[in-house]
Coordinates of C-alpha atoms in Angstrom, one line a residue:
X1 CA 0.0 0.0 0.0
X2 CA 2.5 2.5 0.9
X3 CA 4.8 1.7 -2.4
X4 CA 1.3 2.4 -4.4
X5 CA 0.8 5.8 -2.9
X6 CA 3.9 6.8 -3.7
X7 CA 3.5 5.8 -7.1
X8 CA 0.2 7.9 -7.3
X9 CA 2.1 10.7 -5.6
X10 CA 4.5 10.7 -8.4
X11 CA 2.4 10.6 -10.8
X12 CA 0.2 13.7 -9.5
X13 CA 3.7 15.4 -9.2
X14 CA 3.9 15.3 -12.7
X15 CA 0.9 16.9 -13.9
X16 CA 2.2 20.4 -13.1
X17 CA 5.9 19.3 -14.3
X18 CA 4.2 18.3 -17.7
X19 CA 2.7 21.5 -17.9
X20 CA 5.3 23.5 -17.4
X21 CA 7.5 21.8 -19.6
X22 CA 5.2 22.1 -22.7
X23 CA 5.6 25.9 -21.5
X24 CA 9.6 25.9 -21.1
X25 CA 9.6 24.1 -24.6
X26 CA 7.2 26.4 -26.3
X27 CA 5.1 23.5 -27.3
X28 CA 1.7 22.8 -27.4
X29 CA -0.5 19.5 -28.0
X30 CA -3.7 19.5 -29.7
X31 CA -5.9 16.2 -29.0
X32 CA -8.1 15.4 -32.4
X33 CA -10.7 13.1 -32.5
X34 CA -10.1 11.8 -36.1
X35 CA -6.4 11.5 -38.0
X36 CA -7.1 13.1 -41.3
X37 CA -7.2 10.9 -44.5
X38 CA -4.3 13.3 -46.0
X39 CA -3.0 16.8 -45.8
X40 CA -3.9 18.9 -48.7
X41 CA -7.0 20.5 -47.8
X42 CA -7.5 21.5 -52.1
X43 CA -8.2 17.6 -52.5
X44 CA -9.7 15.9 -49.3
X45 CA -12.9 16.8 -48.2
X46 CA -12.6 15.9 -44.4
X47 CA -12.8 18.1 -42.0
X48 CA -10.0 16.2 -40.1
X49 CA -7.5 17.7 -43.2
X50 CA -8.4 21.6 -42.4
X51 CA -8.5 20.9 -38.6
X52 CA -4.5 20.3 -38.9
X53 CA -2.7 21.9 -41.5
X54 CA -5.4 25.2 -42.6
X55 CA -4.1 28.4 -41.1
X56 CA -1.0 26.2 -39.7
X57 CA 0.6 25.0 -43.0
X58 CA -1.6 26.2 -45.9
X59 CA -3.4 29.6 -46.5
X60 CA -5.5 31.4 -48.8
X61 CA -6.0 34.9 -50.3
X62 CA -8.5 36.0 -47.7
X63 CA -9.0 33.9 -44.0
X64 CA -11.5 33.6 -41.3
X65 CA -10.9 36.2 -37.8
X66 CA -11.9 34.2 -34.7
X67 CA -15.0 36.1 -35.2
X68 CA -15.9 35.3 -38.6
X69 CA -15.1 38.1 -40.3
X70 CA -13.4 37.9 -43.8
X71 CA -10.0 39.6 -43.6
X72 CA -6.9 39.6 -45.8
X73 CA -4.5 36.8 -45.7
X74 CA -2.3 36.0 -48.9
X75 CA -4.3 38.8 -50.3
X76 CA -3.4 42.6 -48.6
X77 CA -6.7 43.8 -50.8
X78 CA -9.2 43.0 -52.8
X79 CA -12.2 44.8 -55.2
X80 CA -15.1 43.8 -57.1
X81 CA -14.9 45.4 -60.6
X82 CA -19.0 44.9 -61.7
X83 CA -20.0 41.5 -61.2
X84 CA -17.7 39.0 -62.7
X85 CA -14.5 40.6 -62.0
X86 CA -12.1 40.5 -58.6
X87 CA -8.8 41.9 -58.4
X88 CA -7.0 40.4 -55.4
X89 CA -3.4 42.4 -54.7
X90 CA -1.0 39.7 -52.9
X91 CA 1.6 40.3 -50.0
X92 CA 5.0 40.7 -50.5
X93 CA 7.5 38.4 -49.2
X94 CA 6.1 35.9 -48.9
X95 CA 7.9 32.7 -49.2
X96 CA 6.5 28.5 -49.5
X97 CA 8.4 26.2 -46.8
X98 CA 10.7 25.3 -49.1
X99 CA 12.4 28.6 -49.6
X100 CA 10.7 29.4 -53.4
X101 CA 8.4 33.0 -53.5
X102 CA 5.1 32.7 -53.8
X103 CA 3.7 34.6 -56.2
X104 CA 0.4 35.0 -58.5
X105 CA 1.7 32.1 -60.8
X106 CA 0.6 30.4 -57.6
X107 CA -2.5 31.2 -57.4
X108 CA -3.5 30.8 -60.7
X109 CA -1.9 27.1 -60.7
X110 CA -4.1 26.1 -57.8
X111 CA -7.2 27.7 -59.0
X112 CA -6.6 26.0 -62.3
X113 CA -5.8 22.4 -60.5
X114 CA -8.7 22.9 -58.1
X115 CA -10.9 23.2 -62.0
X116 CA -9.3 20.7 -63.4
X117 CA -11.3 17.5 -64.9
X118 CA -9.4 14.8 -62.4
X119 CA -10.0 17.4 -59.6
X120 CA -11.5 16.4 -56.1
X121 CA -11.7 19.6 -55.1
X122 CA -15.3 19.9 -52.6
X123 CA -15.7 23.7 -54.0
X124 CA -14.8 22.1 -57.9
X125 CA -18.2 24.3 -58.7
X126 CA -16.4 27.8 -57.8
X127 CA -13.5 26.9 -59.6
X128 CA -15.4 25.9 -62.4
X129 CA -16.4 29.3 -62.6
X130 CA -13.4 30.9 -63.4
X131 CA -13.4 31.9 -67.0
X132 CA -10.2 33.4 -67.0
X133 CA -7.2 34.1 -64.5
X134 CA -4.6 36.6 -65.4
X135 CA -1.4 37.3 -63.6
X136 CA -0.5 41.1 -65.0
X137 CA 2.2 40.9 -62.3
X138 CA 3.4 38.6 -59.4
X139 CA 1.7 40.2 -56.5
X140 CA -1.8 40.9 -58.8
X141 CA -4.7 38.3 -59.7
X142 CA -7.5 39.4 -61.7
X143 CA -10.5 36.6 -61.9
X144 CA -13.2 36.7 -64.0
X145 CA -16.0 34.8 -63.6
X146 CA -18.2 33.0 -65.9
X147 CA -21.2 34.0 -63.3
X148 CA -21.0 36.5 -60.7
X149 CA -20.4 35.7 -57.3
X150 CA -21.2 37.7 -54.5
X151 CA -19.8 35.2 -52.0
X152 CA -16.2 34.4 -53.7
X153 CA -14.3 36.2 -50.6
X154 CA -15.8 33.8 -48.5
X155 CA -14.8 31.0 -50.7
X156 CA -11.5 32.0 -50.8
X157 CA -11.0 31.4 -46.9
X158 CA -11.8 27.8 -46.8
X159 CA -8.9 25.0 -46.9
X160 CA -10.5 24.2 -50.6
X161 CA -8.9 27.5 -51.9
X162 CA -5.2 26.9 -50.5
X163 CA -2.5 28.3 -52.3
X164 CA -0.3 25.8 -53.3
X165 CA 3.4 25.5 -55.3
X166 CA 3.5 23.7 -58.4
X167 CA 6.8 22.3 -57.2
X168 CA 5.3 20.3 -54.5
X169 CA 1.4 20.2 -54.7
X170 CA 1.9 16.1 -55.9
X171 CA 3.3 15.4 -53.1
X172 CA 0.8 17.8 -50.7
X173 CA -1.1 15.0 -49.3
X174 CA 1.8 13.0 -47.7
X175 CA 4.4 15.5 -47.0
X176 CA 2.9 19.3 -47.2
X177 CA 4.4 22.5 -48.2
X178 CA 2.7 25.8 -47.9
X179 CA 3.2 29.5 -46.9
X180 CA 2.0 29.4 -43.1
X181 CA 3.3 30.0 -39.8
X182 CA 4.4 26.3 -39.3
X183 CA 6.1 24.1 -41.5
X184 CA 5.4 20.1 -41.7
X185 CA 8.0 17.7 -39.9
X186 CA 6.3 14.6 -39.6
X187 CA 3.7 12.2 -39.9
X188 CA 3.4 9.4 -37.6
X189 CA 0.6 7.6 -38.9
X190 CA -1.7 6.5 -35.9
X191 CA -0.4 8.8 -33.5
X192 CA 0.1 12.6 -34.4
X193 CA 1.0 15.4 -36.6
X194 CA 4.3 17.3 -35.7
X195 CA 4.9 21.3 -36.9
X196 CA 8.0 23.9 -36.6
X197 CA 7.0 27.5 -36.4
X198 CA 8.2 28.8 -40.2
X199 CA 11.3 31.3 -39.5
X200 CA 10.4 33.5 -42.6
X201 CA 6.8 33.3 -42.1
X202 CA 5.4 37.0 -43.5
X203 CA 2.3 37.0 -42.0
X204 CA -1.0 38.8 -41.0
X205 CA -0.1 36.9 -37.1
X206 CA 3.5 36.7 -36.2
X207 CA 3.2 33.1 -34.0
X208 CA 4.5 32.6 -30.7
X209 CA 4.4 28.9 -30.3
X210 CA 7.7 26.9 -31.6
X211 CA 6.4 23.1 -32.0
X212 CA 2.7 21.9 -32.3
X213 CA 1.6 18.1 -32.2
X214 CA -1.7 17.4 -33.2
X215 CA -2.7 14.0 -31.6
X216 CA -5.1 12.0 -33.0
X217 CA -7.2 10.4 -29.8
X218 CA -11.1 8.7 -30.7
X219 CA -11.6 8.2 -26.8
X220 CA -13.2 10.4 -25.2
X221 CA -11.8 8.4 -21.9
X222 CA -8.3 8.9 -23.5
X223 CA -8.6 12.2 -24.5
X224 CA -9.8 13.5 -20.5
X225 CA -6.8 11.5 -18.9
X226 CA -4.2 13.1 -21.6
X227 CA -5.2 16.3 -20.1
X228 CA -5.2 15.0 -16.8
X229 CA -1.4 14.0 -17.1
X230 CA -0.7 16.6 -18.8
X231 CA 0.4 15.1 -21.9
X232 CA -2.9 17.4 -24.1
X233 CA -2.6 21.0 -23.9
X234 CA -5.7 21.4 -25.5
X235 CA -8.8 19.5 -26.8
X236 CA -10.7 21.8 -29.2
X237 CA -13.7 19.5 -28.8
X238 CA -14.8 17.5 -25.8
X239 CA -17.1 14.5 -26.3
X240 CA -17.5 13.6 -22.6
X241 CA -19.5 16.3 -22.0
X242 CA -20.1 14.7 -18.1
X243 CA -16.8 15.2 -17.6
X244 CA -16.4 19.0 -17.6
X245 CA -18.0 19.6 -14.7
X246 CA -15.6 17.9 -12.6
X247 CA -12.7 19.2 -15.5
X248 CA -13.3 23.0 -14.7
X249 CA -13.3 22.2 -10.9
X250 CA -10.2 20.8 -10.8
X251 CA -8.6 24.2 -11.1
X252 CA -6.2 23.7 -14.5
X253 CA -8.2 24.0 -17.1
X254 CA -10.4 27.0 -18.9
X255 CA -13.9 25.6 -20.4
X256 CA -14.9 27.3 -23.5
X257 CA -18.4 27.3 -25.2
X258 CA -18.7 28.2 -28.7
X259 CA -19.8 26.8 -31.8
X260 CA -18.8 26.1 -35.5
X261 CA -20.5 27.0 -38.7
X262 CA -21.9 23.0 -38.7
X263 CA -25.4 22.8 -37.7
X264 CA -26.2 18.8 -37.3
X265 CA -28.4 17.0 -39.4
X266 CA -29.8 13.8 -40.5
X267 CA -28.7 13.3 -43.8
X268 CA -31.0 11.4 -46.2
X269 CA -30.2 9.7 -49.9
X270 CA -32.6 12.1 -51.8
X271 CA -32.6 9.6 -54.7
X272 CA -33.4 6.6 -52.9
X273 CA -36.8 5.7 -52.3
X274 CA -38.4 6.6 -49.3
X275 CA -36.5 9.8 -49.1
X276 CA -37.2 10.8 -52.6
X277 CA -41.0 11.8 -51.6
X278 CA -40.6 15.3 -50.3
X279 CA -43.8 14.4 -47.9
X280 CA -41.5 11.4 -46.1
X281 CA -38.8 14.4 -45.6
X282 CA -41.3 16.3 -43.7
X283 CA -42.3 13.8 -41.7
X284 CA -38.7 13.5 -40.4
X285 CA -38.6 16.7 -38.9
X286 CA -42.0 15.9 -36.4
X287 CA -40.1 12.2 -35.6
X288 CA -36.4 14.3 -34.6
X289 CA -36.5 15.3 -30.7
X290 CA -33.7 17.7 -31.7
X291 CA -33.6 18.5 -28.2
X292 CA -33.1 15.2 -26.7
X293 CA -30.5 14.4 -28.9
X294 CA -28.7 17.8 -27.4
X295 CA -28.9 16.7 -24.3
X296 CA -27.4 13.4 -24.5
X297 CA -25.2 14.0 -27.1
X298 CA -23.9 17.5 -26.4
X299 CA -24.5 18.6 -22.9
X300 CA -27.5 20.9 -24.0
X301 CA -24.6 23.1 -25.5
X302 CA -25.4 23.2 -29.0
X303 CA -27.3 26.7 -30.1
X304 CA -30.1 27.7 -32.7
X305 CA -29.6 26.5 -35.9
X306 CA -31.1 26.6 -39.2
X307 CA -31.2 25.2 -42.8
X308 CA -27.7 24.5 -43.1
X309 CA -26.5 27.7 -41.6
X310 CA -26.1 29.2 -37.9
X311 CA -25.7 32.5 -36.1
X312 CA -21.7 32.7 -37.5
X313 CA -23.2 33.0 -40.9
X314 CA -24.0 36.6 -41.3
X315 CA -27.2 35.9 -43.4
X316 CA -28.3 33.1 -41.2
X317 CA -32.3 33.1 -40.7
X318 CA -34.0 31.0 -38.2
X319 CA -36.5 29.0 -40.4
X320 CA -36.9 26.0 -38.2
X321 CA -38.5 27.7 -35.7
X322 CA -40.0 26.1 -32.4
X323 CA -39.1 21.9 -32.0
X324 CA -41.6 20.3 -34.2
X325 CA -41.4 16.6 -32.3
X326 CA -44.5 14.9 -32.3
X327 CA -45.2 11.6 -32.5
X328 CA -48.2 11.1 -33.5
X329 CA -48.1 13.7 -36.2
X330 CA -45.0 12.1 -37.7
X331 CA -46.7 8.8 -37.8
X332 CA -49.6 10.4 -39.8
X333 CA -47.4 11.9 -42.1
X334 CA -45.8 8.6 -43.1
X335 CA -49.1 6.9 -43.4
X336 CA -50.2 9.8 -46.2
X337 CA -47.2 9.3 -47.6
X338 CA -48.5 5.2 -48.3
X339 CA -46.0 4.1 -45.5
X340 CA -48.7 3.3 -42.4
X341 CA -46.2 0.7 -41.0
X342 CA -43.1 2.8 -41.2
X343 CA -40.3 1.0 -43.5
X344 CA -36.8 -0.3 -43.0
X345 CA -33.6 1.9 -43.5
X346 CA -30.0 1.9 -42.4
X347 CA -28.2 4.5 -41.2
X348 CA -24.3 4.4 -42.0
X349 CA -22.0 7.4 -39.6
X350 CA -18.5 7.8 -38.9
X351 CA -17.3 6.4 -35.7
X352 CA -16.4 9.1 -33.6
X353 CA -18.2 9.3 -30.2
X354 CA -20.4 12.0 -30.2
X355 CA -21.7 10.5 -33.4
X356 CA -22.4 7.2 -32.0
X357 CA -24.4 8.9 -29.6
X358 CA -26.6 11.1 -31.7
X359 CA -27.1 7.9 -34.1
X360 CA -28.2 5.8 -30.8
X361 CA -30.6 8.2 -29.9
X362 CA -32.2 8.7 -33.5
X363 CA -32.4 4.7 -33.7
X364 CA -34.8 4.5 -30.6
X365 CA -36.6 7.8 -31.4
X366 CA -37.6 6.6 -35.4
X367 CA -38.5 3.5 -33.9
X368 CA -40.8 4.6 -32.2
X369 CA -42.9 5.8 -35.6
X370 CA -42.2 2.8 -37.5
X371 CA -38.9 3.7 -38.8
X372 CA -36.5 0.6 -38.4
X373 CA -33.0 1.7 -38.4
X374 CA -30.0 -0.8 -39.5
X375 CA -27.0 0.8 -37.6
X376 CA -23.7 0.9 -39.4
X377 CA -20.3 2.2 -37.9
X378 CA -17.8 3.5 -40.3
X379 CA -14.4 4.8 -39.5
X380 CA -13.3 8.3 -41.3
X381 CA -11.8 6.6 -45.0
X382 CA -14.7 4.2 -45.4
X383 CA -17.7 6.7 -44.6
X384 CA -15.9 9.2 -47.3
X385 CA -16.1 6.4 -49.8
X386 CA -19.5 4.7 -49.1
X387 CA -21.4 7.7 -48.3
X388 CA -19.4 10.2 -49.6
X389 CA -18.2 9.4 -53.0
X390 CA -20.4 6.6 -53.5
X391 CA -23.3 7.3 -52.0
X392 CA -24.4 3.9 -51.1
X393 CA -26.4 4.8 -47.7
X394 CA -29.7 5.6 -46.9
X395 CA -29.2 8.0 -44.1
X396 CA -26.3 9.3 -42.4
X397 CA -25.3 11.5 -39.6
X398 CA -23.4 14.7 -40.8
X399 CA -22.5 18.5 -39.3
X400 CA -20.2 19.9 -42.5
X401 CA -18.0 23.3 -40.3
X402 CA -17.1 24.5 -43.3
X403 CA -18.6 27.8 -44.2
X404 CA -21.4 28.0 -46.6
X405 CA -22.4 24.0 -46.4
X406 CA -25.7 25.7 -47.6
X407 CA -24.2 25.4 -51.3
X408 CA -23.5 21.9 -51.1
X409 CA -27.4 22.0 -51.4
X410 CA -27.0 23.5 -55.2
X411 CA -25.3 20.5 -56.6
X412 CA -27.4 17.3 -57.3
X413 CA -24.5 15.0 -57.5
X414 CA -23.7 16.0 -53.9
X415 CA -23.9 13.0 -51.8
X416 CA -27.2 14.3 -50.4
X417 CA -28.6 14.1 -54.1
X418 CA -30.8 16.9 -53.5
X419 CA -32.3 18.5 -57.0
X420 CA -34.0 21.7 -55.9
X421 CA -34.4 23.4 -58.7
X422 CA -36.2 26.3 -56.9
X423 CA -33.4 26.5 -54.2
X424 CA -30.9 26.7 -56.9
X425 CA -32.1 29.7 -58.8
X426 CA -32.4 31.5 -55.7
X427 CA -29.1 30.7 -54.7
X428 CA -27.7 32.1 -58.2
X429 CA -29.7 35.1 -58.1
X430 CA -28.2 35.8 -54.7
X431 CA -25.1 35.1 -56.3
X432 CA -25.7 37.3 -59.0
X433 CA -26.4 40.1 -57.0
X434 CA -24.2 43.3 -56.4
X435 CA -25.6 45.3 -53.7
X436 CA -26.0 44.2 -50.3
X437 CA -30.0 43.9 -49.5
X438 CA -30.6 42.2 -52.9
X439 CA -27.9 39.6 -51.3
X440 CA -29.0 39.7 -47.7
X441 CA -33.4 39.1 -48.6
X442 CA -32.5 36.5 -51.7
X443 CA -30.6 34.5 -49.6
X444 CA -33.5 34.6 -46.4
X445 CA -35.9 32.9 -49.4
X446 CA -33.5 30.5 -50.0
X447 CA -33.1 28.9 -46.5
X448 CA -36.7 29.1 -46.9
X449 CA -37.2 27.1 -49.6
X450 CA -34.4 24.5 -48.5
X451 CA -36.9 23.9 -45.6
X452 CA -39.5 23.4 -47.5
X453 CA -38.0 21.1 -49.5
X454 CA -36.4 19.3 -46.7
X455 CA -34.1 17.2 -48.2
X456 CA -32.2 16.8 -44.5
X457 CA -33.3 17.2 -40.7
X458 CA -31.3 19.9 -39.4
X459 CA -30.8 19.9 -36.0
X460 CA -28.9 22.6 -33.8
X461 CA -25.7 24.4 -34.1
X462 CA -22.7 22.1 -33.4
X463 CA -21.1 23.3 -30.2
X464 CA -17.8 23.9 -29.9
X465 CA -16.5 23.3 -26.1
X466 CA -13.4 22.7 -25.6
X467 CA -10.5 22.6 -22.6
X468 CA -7.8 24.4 -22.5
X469 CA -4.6 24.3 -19.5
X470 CA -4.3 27.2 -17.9
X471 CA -1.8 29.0 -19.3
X472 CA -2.3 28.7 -22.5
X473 CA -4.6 31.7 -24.4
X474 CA -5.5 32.8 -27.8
X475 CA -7.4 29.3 -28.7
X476 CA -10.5 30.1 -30.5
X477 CA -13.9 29.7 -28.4
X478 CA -15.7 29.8 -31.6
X479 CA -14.8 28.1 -35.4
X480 CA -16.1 30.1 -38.2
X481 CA -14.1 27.7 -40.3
X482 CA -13.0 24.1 -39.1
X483 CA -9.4 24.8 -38.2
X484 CA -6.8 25.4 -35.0
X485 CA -4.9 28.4 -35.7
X486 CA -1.3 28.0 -33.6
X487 CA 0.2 31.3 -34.5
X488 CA -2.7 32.4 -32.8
X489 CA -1.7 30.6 -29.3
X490 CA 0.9 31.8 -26.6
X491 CA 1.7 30.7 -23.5
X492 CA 1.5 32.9 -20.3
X493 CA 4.0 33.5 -17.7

């Protein structure tokens, strides 16, 4: 007995040595749920890719603030010249990790890859769009556009649009090279992602922090001891919610509550029969307790959401109005639609545990209008190929915290295989348009219209609540863009 409670001595000694080592060393480790799939954010669609390596490795012309708000990035400047025409005026100095300048060659190379036929680029449609891209000198891109678009600065802030160098974008995935505060070291597959702050980083946020380690951690158990031990610094999402209570009294750790731009949602195969009567969709939203499921997935934490957009969207529009649970009105629904006995479904979701939860939840709530729900785990690389790419699923369990997920909605081939043609021509007219209120009141009748044509339950907003050590500021509380911005991060004294 006495040689255990030394042993637990020692090892509560070393909590606050741990801590104040990662401070000594300038380091700091980020726990991650899921290891991404690869790291060039232009080709991979997860949101495990831009979690990592966007605004760490890779940039764009213009980036999210931690309030949302578009600002410059590769781009000092920018202006609209009518409504197909953007001239973006680039920083100087700036060099890739591998010593070469980065110039507006550049960007009109990754624009042109992110069009190209053999492109898996998620925004391909925006790309598409370019009709032409001229490079009058290295530090100014002039795009035309094919059709206008009112929301390109946005765009250009996601991972999708990140700048890359001809010299090394082949090799991206594996081994990445861009123009951000950190430069890659290694890839330990399984374990973590290790970063060196970039020496001749010329930058909108000089960073403070020498080494990051993203590590990748599933368990919510795991991921509450790490910090414990000390050996996380910071989890930007916790998925044992119980366990914060007790987290924030321990005296080590600051909780933060925020959210991303990912509202959750049932997701359902538009195509595939039953989802492909618009009257079945309805009667989805009265068998959802949206509210149930964010109490037992999320703690109650998650905030009004809408179609496909939240309160971090600066045209969000609340058109799901009061919870429409109801049982018996759900059932009735079905039974119009010629489905009095419910019908049989599966329901395929990535494995993390907060998804597991929500997709436990839904099971027993369906089930209790008929809906019989075949449960399918999937871990990261599988769902992005059966539901994904292939779209071989009947329903799925989905948040998307990129930025304007709402356009996802416009292409039929998405893997929601939604065809709204209604939703679609208001989204090009809002597009289209040039002057603020013609934007701001097209794009209110389009989230309408996506409700009424319900081609997924939407939820809540996705909460973002993480821990942080004490000691550590400048993580952000909310992510208007799914991504960890180190340069952002110092330690205190």
């Amino acid at each position: 007995m006495r040689f255990q409670s030394v042993l637990i001595g020692m090892a509560l000694l070393c909590i606050p040595l741990q801590s104040m080592s990662a401070q000594a060393d300038n380091k700091v480790v980020i726990a991650i749920p899921a290891e991404p799939p690869g790291l060039d954010p232009a080709m991979q669609a997860s949101a495990a890719v831009s979690e990592v390596v966007w605004q760490n490795i890779f940039e764009g012309l213009t980036r999210f603030d931690p309030t949302g708000k578009i600002v410059p990035g590769l781009a000092v400047s920018w202006s609209r010249e009518g409504a197909n025409v953007y001239v973006f005026k680039l920083r100087p100095g700036v060099k890739f990790h591998d010593g070469s300048a980065m110039t507006s060659a550049d960007v009109k190379f990754s624009f042109e890859r992110n069009a190209a036929a053999d492109s898996t680029n998620k925004r391909k449609r925006v790309f598409i769009n370019f009709a032409k891209i001229e490079t009058p000198d290295p530090l100014t891109v002039k795009i035309t556009t094919k059709e206008p678009t009112a929301l390109l600065p946005f765009f250009l802030a996601e991972g999708t649009a990140a700048i890359e160098s001809a010299a090394t974008a082949a090799t991206n995935r594996s081994a990445p090279v861009g123009t951000g505060p950190y430069k890659f070291v290694k890839w330990v597959r399984g374990d973590s992602i290790q970063m060196e702050r970039f020496a001749d980083y010329n930058g909108p946020v000089q960073p403070h922090i020498q080494t990051a380690v993203f590590r990748f951690m599933p368990d919510e158990n795991s991921q509450v001891l790490a910090l414990r031990s000390g050996q996380v610094d910071y989890l930007p999402y916790i998925a044992a919610v119980e366990a914060i209570n007790s987290l924030k009294s321990e005296g080590k750790f600051k909780i933060t509550q925020g959210q991303t731009q990912g509202v959750l949602f049932l997701g359902m195969n538009n195509k595939k029969t039953p989802f492909n009567d618009v009257r079945v969709r309805r009667a989805m939203y009265y068998a959802v307790d949206a509210q149930m499921v964010n109490e037992g997935t999320h703690g109650g934490f998650g905030k009004k959401g809408g179609a496909q957009t939240n309160e971090l969207n600066p045209y969000f529009v609340d058109v799901l109005g009061a919870p429409k649970y109801n049982v018996k009105t759900a059932k009735k629904m079905l039974a119009d639609a010629g489905y009095p006995n419910g019908f049989s479904v599966n329901l395929k979701v990535l494995s993390n545990p907060s998804t597991r939860r929500t997709a436990e939840i839904l099971v027993a709530q369906l089930a209790e209008v008929g809906i019989k729900v075949k449960l399918e785990v999937l871990e990261t690389a599988q769902w992005l190929d059966i539901v994904f790419r292939h779209k071989n699923y009947d329903m799925t369990i989905i948040s998307h915290p990129e930025p304007w997920a709402i356009l996802n909605y416009t292409d039929p081939n998405y893997f929601y295989q939604y065809d709204g043609e209604k939703f679609r021509a208001l989204m090009k007219k809002a597009e289209a348009s040039t002057d603020e209120a013609t934007l701001k009141e097209t794009l209110a009748q389009a989230q309408h219209q996506l409700y009424d044509d319900a081609p997924s339950v939407w939820m809540y907003a996705m909460p973002q609540v993480g821990v942080v050590s004490k000691g550590l500021s400048g993580t952000r509380v909310d992510l208007p863009v799914p991504a960890y911005p180190v340069a952002e991060m110092s330690w205190g004294k």
